[in-house]
Short mmCIF file of C-alpha atoms and ligand atoms in Angstrom, two decimals:
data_model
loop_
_atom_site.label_atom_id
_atom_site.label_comp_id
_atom_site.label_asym_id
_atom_site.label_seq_id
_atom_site.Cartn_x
_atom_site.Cartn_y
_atom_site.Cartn_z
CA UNK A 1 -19.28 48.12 16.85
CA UNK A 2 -19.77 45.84 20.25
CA UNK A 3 -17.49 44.38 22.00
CA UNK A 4 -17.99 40.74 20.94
CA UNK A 5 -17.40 42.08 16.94
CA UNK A 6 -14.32 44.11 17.89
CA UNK A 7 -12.94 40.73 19.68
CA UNK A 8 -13.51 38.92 16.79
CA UNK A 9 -11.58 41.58 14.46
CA UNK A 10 -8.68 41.73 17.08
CA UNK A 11 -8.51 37.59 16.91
CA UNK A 12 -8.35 37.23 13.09
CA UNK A 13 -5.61 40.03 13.10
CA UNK A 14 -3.05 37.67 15.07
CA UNK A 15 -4.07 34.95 13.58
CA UNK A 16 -3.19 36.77 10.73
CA UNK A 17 0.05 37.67 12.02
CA UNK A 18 0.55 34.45 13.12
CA UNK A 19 0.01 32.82 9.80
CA UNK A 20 2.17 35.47 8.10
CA UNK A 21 5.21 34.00 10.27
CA UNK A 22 4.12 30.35 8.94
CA UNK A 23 4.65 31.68 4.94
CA UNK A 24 0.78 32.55 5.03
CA UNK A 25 -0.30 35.87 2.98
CA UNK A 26 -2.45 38.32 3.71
CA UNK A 27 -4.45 37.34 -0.40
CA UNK A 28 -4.11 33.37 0.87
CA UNK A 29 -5.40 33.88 4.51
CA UNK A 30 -8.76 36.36 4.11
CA UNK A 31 -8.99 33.88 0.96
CA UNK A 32 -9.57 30.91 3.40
CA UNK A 33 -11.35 33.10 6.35
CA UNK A 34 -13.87 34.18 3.71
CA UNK A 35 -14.82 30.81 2.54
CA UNK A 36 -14.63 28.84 6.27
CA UNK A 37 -17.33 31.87 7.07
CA UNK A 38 -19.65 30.27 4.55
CA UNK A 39 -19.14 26.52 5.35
CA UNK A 40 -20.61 26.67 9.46
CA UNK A 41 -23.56 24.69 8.89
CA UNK A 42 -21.55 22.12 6.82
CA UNK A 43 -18.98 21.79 9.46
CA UNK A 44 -22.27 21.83 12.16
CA UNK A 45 -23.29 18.60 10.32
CA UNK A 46 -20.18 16.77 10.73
CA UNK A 47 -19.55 17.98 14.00
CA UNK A 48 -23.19 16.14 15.12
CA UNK A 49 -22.13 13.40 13.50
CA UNK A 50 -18.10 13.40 15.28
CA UNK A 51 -20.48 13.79 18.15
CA UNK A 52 -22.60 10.54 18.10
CA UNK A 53 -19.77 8.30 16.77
CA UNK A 54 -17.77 9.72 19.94
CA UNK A 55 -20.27 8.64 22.27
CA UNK A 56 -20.72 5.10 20.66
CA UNK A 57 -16.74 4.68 20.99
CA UNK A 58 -17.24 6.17 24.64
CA UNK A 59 -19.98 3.77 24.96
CA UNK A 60 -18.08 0.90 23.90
CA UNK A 61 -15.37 1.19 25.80
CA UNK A 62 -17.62 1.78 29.37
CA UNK A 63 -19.13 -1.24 28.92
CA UNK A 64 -16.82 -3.17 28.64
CA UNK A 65 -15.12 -1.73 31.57
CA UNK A 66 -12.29 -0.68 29.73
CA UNK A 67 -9.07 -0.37 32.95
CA UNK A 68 -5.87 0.09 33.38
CA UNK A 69 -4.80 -2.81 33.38
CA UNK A 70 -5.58 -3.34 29.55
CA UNK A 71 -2.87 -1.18 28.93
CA UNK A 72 -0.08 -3.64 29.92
CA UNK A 73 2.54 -5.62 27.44
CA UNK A 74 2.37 -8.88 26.97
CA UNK A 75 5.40 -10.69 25.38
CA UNK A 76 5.67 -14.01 23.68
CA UNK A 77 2.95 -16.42 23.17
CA UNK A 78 0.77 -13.37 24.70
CA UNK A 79 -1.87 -15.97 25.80
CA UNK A 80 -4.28 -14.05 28.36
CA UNK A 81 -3.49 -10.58 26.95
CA UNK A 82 -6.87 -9.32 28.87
CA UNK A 83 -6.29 -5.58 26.92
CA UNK A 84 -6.42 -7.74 23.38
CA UNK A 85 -9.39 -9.26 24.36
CA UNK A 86 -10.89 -6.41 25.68
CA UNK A 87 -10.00 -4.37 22.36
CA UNK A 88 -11.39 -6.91 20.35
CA UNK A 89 -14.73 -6.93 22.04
CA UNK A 90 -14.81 -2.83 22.22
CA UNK A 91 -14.46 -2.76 18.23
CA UNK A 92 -17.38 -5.58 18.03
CA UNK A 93 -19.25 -3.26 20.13
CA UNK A 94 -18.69 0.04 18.21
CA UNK A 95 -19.12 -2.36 14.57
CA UNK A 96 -22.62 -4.16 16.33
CA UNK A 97 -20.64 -7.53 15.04
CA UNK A 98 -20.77 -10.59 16.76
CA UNK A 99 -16.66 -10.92 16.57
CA UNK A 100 -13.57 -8.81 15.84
CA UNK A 101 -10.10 -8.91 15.11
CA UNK A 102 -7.86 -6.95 15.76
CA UNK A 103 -4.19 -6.89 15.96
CA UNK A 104 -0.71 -5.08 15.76
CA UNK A 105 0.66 -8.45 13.37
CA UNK A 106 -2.11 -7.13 10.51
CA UNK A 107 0.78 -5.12 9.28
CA UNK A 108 -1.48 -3.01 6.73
CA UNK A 109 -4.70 -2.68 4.77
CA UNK A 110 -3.91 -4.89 2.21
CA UNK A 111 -2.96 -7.71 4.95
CA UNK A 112 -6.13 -7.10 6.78
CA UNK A 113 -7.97 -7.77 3.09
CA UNK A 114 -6.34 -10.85 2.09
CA UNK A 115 -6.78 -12.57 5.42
CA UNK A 116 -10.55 -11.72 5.51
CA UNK A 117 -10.61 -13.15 2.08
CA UNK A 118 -7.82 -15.77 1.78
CA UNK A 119 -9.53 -17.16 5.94
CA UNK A 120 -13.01 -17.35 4.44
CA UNK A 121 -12.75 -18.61 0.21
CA UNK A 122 -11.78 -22.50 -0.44
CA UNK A 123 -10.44 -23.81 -3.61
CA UNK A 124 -13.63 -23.59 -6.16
CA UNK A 125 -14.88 -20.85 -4.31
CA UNK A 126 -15.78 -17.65 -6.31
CA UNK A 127 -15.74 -14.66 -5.51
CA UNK A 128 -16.98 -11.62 -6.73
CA UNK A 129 -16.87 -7.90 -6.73
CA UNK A 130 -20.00 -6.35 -7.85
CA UNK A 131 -18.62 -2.59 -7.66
CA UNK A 132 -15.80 -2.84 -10.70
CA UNK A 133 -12.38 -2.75 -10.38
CA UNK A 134 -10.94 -2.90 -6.45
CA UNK A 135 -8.19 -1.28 -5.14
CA UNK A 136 -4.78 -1.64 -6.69
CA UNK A 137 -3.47 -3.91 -4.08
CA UNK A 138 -6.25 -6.03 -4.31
CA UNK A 139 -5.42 -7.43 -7.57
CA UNK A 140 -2.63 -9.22 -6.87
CA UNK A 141 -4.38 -10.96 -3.76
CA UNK A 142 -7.25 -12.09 -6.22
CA UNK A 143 -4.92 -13.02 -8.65
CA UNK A 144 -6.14 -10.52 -11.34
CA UNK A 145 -2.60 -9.83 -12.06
CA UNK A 146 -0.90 -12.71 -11.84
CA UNK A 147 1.34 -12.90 -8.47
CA UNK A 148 2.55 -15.38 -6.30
CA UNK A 149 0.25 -16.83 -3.39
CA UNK A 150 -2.68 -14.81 -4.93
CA UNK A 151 -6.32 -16.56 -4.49
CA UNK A 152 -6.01 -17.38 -8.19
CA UNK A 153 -3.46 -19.79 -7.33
CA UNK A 154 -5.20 -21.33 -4.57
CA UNK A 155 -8.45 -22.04 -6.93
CA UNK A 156 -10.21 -19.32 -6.22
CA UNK A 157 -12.45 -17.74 -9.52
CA UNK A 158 -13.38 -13.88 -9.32
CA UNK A 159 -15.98 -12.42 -11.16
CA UNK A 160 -16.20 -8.58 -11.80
CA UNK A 161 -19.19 -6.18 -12.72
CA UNK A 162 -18.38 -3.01 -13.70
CA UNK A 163 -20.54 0.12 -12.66
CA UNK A 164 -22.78 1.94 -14.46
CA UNK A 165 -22.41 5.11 -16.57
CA UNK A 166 -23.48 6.87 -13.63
CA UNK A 167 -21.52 5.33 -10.89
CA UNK A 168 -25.12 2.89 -9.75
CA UNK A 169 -25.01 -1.13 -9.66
CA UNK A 170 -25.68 -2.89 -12.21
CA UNK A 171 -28.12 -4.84 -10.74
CA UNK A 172 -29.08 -7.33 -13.69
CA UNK A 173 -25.60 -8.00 -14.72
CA UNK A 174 -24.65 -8.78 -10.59
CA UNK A 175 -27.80 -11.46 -10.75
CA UNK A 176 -26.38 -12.89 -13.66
CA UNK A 177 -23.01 -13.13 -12.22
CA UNK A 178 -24.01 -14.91 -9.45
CA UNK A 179 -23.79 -18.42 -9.77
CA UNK A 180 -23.88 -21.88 -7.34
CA UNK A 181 -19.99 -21.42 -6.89
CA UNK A 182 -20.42 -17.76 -5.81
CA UNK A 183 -19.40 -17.75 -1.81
CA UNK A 184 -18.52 -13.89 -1.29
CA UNK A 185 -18.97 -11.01 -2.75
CA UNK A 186 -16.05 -7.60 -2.15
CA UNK A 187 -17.45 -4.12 -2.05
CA UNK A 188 -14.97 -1.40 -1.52
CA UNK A 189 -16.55 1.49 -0.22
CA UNK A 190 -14.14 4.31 -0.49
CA UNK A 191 -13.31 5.50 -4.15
CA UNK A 192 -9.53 5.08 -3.40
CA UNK A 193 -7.87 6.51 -6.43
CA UNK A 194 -10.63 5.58 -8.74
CA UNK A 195 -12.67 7.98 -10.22
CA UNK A 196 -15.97 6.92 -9.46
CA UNK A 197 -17.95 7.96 -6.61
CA UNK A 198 -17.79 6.87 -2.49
CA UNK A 199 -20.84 4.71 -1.95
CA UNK A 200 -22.78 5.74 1.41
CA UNK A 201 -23.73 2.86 3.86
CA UNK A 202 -27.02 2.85 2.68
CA UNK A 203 -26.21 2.66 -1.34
CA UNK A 204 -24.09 -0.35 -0.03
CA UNK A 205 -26.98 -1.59 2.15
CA UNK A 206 -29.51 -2.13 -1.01
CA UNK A 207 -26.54 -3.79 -2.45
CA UNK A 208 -26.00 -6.47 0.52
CA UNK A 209 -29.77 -7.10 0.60
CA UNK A 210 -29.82 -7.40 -3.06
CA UNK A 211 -26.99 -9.93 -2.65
CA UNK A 212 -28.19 -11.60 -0.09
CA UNK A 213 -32.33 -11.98 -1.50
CA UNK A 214 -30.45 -14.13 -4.62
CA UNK A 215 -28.42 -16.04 -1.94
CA UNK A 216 -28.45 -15.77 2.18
CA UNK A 217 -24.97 -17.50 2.19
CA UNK A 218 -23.12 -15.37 0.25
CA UNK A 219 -20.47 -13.54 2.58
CA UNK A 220 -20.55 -9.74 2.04
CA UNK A 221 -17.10 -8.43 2.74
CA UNK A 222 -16.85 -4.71 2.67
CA UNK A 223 -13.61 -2.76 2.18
CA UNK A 224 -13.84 -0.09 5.08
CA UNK A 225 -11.02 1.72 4.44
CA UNK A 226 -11.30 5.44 4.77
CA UNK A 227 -15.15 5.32 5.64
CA UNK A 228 -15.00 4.76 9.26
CA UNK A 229 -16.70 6.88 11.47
CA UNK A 230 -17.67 9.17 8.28
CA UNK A 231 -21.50 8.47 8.69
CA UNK A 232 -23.43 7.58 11.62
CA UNK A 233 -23.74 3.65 10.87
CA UNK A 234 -21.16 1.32 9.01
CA UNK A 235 -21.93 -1.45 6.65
CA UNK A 236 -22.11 -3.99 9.22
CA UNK A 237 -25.19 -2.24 10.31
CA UNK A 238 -27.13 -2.94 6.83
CA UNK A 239 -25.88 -6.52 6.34
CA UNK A 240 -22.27 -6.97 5.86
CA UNK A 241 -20.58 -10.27 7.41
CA UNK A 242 -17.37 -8.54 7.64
CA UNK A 243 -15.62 -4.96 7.52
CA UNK A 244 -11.83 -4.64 6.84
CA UNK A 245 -9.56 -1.70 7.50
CA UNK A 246 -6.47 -0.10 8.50
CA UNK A 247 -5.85 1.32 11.71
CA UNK A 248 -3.15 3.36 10.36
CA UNK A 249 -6.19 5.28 8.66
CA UNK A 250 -9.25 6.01 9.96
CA UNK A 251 -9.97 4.02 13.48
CA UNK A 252 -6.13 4.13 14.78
CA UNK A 253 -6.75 8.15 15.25
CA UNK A 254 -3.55 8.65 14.61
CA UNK A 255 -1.91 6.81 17.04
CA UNK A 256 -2.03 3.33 16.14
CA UNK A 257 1.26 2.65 14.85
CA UNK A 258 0.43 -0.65 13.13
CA UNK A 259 -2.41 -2.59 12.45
CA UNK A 260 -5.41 -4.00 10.83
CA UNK A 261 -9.08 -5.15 11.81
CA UNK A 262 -11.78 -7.15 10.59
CA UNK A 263 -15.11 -7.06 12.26
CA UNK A 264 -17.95 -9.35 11.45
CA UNK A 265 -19.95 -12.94 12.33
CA UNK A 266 -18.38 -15.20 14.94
CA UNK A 267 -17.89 -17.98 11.77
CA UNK A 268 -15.85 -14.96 9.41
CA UNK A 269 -13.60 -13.82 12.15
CA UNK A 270 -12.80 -17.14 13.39
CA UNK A 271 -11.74 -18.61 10.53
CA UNK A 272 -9.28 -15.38 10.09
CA UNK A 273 -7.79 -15.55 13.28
CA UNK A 274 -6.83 -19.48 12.26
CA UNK A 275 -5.32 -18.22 9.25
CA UNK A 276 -3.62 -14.90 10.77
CA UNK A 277 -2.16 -17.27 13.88
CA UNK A 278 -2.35 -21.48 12.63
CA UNK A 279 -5.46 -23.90 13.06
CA UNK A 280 -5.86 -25.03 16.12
CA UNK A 281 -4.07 -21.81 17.66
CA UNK A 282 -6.89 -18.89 16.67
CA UNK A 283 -7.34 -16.01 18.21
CA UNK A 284 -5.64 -17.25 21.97
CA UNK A 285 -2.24 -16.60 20.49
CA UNK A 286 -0.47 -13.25 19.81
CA UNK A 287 1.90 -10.65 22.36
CA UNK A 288 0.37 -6.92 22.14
CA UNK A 289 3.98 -5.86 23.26
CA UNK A 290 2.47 -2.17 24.69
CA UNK A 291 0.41 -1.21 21.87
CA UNK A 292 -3.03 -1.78 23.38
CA UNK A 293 -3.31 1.82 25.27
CA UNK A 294 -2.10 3.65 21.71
CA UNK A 295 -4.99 1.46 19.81
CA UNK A 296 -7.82 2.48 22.75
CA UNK A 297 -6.79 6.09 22.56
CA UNK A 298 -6.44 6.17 18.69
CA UNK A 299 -9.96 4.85 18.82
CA UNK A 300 -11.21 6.97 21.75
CA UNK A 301 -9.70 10.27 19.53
CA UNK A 302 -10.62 8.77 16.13
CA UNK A 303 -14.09 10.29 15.47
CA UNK A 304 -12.64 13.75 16.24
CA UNK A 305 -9.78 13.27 13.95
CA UNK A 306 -12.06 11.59 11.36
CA UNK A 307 -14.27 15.21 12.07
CA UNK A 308 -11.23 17.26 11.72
CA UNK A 309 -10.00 15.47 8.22
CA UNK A 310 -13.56 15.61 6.75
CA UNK A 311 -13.87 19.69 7.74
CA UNK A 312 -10.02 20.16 6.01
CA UNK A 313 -12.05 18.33 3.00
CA UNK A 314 -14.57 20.25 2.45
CA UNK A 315 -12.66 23.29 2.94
CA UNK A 316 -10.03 22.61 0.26
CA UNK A 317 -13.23 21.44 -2.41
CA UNK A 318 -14.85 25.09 -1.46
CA UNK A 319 -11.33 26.48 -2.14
CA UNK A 320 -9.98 24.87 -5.24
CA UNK A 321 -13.61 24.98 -6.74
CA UNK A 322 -13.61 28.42 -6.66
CA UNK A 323 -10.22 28.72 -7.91
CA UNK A 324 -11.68 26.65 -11.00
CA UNK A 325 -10.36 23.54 -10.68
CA UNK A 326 -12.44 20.02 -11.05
CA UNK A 327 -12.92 18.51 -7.24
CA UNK A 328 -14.27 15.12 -6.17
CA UNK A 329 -16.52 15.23 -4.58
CA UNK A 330 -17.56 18.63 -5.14
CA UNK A 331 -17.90 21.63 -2.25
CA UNK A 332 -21.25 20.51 -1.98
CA UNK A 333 -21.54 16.73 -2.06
CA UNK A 334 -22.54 14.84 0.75
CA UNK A 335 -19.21 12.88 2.20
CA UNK A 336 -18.74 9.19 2.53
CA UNK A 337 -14.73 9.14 3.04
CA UNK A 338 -12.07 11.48 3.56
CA UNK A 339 -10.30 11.54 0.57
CA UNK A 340 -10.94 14.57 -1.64
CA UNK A 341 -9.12 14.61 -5.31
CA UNK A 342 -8.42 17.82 -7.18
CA UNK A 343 -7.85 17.90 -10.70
CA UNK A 344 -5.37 20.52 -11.86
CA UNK A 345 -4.36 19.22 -15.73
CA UNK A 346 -1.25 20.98 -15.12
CA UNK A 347 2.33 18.85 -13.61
CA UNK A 348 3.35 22.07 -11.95
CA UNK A 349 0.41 22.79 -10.14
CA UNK A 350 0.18 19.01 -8.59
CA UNK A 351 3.92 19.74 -7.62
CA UNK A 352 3.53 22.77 -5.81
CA UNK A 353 0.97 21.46 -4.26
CA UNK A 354 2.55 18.84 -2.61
CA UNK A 355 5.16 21.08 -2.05
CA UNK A 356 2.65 22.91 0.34
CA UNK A 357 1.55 19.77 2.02
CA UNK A 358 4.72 19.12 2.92
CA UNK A 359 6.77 21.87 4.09
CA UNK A 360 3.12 22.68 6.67
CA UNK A 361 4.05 18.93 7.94
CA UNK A 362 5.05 18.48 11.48
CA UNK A 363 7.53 16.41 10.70
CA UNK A 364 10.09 16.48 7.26
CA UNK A 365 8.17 19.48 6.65
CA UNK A 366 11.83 20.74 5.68
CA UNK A 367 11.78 17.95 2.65
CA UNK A 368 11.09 18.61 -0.93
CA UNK A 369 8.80 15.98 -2.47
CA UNK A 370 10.04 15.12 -5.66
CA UNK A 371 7.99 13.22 -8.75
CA UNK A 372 10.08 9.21 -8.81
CA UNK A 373 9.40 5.91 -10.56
CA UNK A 374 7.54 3.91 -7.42
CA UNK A 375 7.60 0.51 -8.21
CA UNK A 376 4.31 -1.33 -8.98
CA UNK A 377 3.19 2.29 -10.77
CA UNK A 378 2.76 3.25 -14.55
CA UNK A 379 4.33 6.75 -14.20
CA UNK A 380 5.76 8.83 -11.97
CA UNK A 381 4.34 9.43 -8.61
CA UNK A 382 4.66 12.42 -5.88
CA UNK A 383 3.97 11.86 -2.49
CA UNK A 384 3.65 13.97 0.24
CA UNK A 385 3.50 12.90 3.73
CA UNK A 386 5.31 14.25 6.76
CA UNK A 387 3.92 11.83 9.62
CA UNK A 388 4.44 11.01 12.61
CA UNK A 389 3.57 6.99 12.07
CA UNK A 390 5.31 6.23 8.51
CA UNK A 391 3.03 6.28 5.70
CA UNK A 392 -0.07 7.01 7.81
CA UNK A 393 -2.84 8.40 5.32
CA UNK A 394 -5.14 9.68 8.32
CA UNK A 395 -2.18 11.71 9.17
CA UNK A 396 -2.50 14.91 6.26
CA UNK A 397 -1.00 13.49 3.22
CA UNK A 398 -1.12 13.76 -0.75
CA UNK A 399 -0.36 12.06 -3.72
CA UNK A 400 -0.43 12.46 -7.42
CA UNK A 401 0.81 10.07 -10.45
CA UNK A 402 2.20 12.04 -12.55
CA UNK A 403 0.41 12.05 -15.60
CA UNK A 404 -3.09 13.48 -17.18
CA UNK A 405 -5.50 14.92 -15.70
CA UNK A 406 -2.96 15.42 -13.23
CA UNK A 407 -5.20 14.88 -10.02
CA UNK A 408 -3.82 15.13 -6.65
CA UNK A 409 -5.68 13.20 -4.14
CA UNK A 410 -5.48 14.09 -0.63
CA UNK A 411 -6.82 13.19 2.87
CA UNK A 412 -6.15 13.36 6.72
CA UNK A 413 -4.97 15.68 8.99
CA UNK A 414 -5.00 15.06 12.71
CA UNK A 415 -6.91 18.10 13.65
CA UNK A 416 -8.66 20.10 11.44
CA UNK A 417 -6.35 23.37 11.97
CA UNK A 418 -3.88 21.53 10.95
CA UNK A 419 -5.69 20.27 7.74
CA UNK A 420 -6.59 24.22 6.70
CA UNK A 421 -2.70 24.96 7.68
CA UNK A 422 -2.16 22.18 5.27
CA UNK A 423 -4.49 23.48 2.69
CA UNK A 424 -3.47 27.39 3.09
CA UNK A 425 -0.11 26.31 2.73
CA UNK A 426 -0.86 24.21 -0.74
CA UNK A 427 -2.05 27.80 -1.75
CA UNK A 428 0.96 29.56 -0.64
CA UNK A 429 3.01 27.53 -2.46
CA UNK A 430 0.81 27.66 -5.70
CA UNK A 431 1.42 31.46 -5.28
CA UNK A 432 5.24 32.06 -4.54
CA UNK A 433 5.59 30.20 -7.57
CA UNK A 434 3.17 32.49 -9.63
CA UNK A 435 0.52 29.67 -10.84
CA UNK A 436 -2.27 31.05 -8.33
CA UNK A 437 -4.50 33.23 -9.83
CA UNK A 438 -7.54 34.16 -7.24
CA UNK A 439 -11.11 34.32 -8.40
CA UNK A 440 -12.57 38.03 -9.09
CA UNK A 441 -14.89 39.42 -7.08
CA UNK A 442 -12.71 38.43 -4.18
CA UNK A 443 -10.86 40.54 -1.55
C1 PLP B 1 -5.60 2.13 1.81
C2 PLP B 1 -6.56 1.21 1.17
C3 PLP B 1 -6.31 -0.16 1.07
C4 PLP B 1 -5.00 -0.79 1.44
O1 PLP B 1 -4.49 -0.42 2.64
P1 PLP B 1 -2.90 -0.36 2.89
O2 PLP B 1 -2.81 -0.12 4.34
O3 PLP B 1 -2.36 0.73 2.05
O4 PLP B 1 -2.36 -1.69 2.50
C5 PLP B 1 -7.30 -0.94 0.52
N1 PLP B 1 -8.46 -0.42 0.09
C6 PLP B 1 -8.72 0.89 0.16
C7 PLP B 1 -10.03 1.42 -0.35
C8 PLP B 1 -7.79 1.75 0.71
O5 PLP B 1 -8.05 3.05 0.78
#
């Protein structure tokens, strides 16, 4: 045996002691070591890609001579916040847009969508989303449930094509859905808690250029959430006028603790800034009250996070694949988001689960999660989430509602030992409670 192997041997025997302390067993921990042995040129692939999206934050931020300076308050009117302006253009820069906006009074995801979309449709406008149904918040804005201030009210049509059978466009039924009236179409790239797949940047770029070969004028607005900094380029690099997201996801790193962006064409972003602030006031208007440094760092840390969240991903598909449960994507697919759902068709399972999510929390991790009737849901819903911002989702979190097939869909993690911690732990509690059986052949 040489040294370097007997190293090695001595290292995973405190780790495994270590774990042990943290409610880790010895089944559940060579279990995980096992499987992370066979993922290195997986986790090699994302960490090339962590690595060029870190230099084109880096990048970003030297050019526009990022200082000091940027990191100070501003209070009231906040006219001349230099660090706003400065963050604005770094996001532009990282998005290749001509224009951003970004800001701590986008209070969410959903805000950041309905300004993009509420700034940029008039009444007769129509707008359309080619990829089926959008994300559950997104039907009140449009108005497809009927709701008060939706787009609906305001005039606005919407138009919706469903997917094929196998998850493509349907390319003939989007042509005929495109009519005169049609002024932007909504693609959401991230799956969310659908069951179809992620589409990549370049499955959304044949769809913009599709779009855009019927009619040049139609805005394409893309729903970023959860895809940032996943692949090397982002749909405003093949053609969309505007990306929308949360920076308590993806691009905040972790440390935003508020916020929302939309990145696109001078004319798109302009006319949200009038609506965010009031015409006439735009984008001159609005105090950063000390956030700015926590919104350049979250971004400076973000495609390491986004790195770390994707690696705790792939990990738990490998895992709960082999354990013979139904994951999406599989341990093999290639990764457009972060979230990963896996399908246990049992209420007990999803429960213990989250059970494991939580108590390997930093914080609340002493907190039961408990199956209750959110409001705005069907059924019964458990969360898990022990965060440091409230409610962040890049922060590792899970959810389930609880009813058939009984998937749990997870994401996040700030680092990715802390997303296998996570993970190990979602095992360990699927064991104490005697609903783990492991896979033969192993150990
Ligand atoms: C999270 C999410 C939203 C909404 O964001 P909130 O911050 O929860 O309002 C919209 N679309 C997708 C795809 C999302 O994942």
């Amino acid at each position: 045996m040489n040294l370097k192997h007997k190293e090695k041997i001595q290292l995973n025997e405190s780790l495994e002691k270590y774990y042990q302390t943290m409610g880790i067993s010895k089944e559940v921990f060579y279990f995980c070591q096992q499987m992370e042995e066979t993922l290195k040129e997986r986790f090699e692939k994302i960490d090339r890609i962590t690595e060029c999206n870190q230099l084109k934050v880096l990048k970003a931020m030297q050019e526009h001579h990022l200082s000091e300076a940027h990191f100070a308050p501003t209070t009231g009117y906040g006219y001349n916040d230099i660090g706003r302006e400065t963050l604005e253009k770094v996001y532009a820069s990282i998005f290749h847009t001509q224009a951003a906006l970004v800001r701590p009074q986008i209070t969410c995801g959903t805000h950041a969508l309905h300004l993009a979309l509420s700034s940029n449709l008039r009444p007769g406008d129509e707008l359309i989303s080619p990829v089926g149904k959008p994300y559950d918040t997104m039907e009140e804005i449009i108005g497809i449930r009927p709701s008060k201030g939706s787009l609906a009210e305001y005039g606005v049509s919407y138009k919706q094509v469903e997917l094929l059978d196998d998850g493509t466009f349907d390319y003939e039924t989007i042509q005929h859905a495109i009519s005169p009236k049609t002024k932007m179409v909504t693609i959401q790239r991230s799956k969310g808690y659908l069951t179809r797949p992620t589409f990549s940047v370049t499955q959304i770029g044949e769809l913009i250029q599709f779009v855009k070969n019927i009619n040049p004028n139609i805005i394409c607005m893309v729903d970023n959430c959860y895809g940032e900094f996943v692949e090397l380029n982002e749909p405003s690099d093949v053609g969309a006028d505007m990306v929308v997201g949360s920076l308590i996801k993806n691009p905040g790193g972790g440390l935003a603790p508020i916020g929302g962006y939309i990145c696109g064409t001078k004319e798109c972003v302009e006319n949200a800034y009038y609506r965010l602030t009031a015409p006439g006031l735009g984008g001159e208007v609005g105090a950063t009250l000390g956030v700015n440094k926590d919104f350049f760092q979250g971004l400076f840390l973000a495609p390491q996070v986004v790195g770390g969240a994707l690696k705790g991903a792939v990990l738990a598909a490998n895992l709960y694949e082999k354990l013979g449960f139904l994951c999406v994507p599989n341990g093999t697919e290639e990764r457009y988001d972060i979230i990963q759902a896996v399908t246990f068709h049992d209420p007990e399972k999803v429960i213990a689960f989250c059970e494991g999510i939580q108590y390997a929390a930093p914080v609340d991790s002493h907190v039961t999660p408990t199956p209750w009737a959110m409001p705005g849901y069907d059924s019964d819903v458990i969360m898990a989430a022990g965060a440091f911002i409230s409610g962040a989702s890049i922060e590792l979190s899970a959810d389930a509602p609880m009813h058939e097939p009984f998937t749990v869909y997870f994401q996040g993690g700030l680092s990715y030992h802390h997303a296998k911690y996570g993970i190990m732990k979602s095992l360990a509690q699927l064991e104490h409670k005697g609903l783990l059986m492991f896979p033969c052949g192993f150990y």
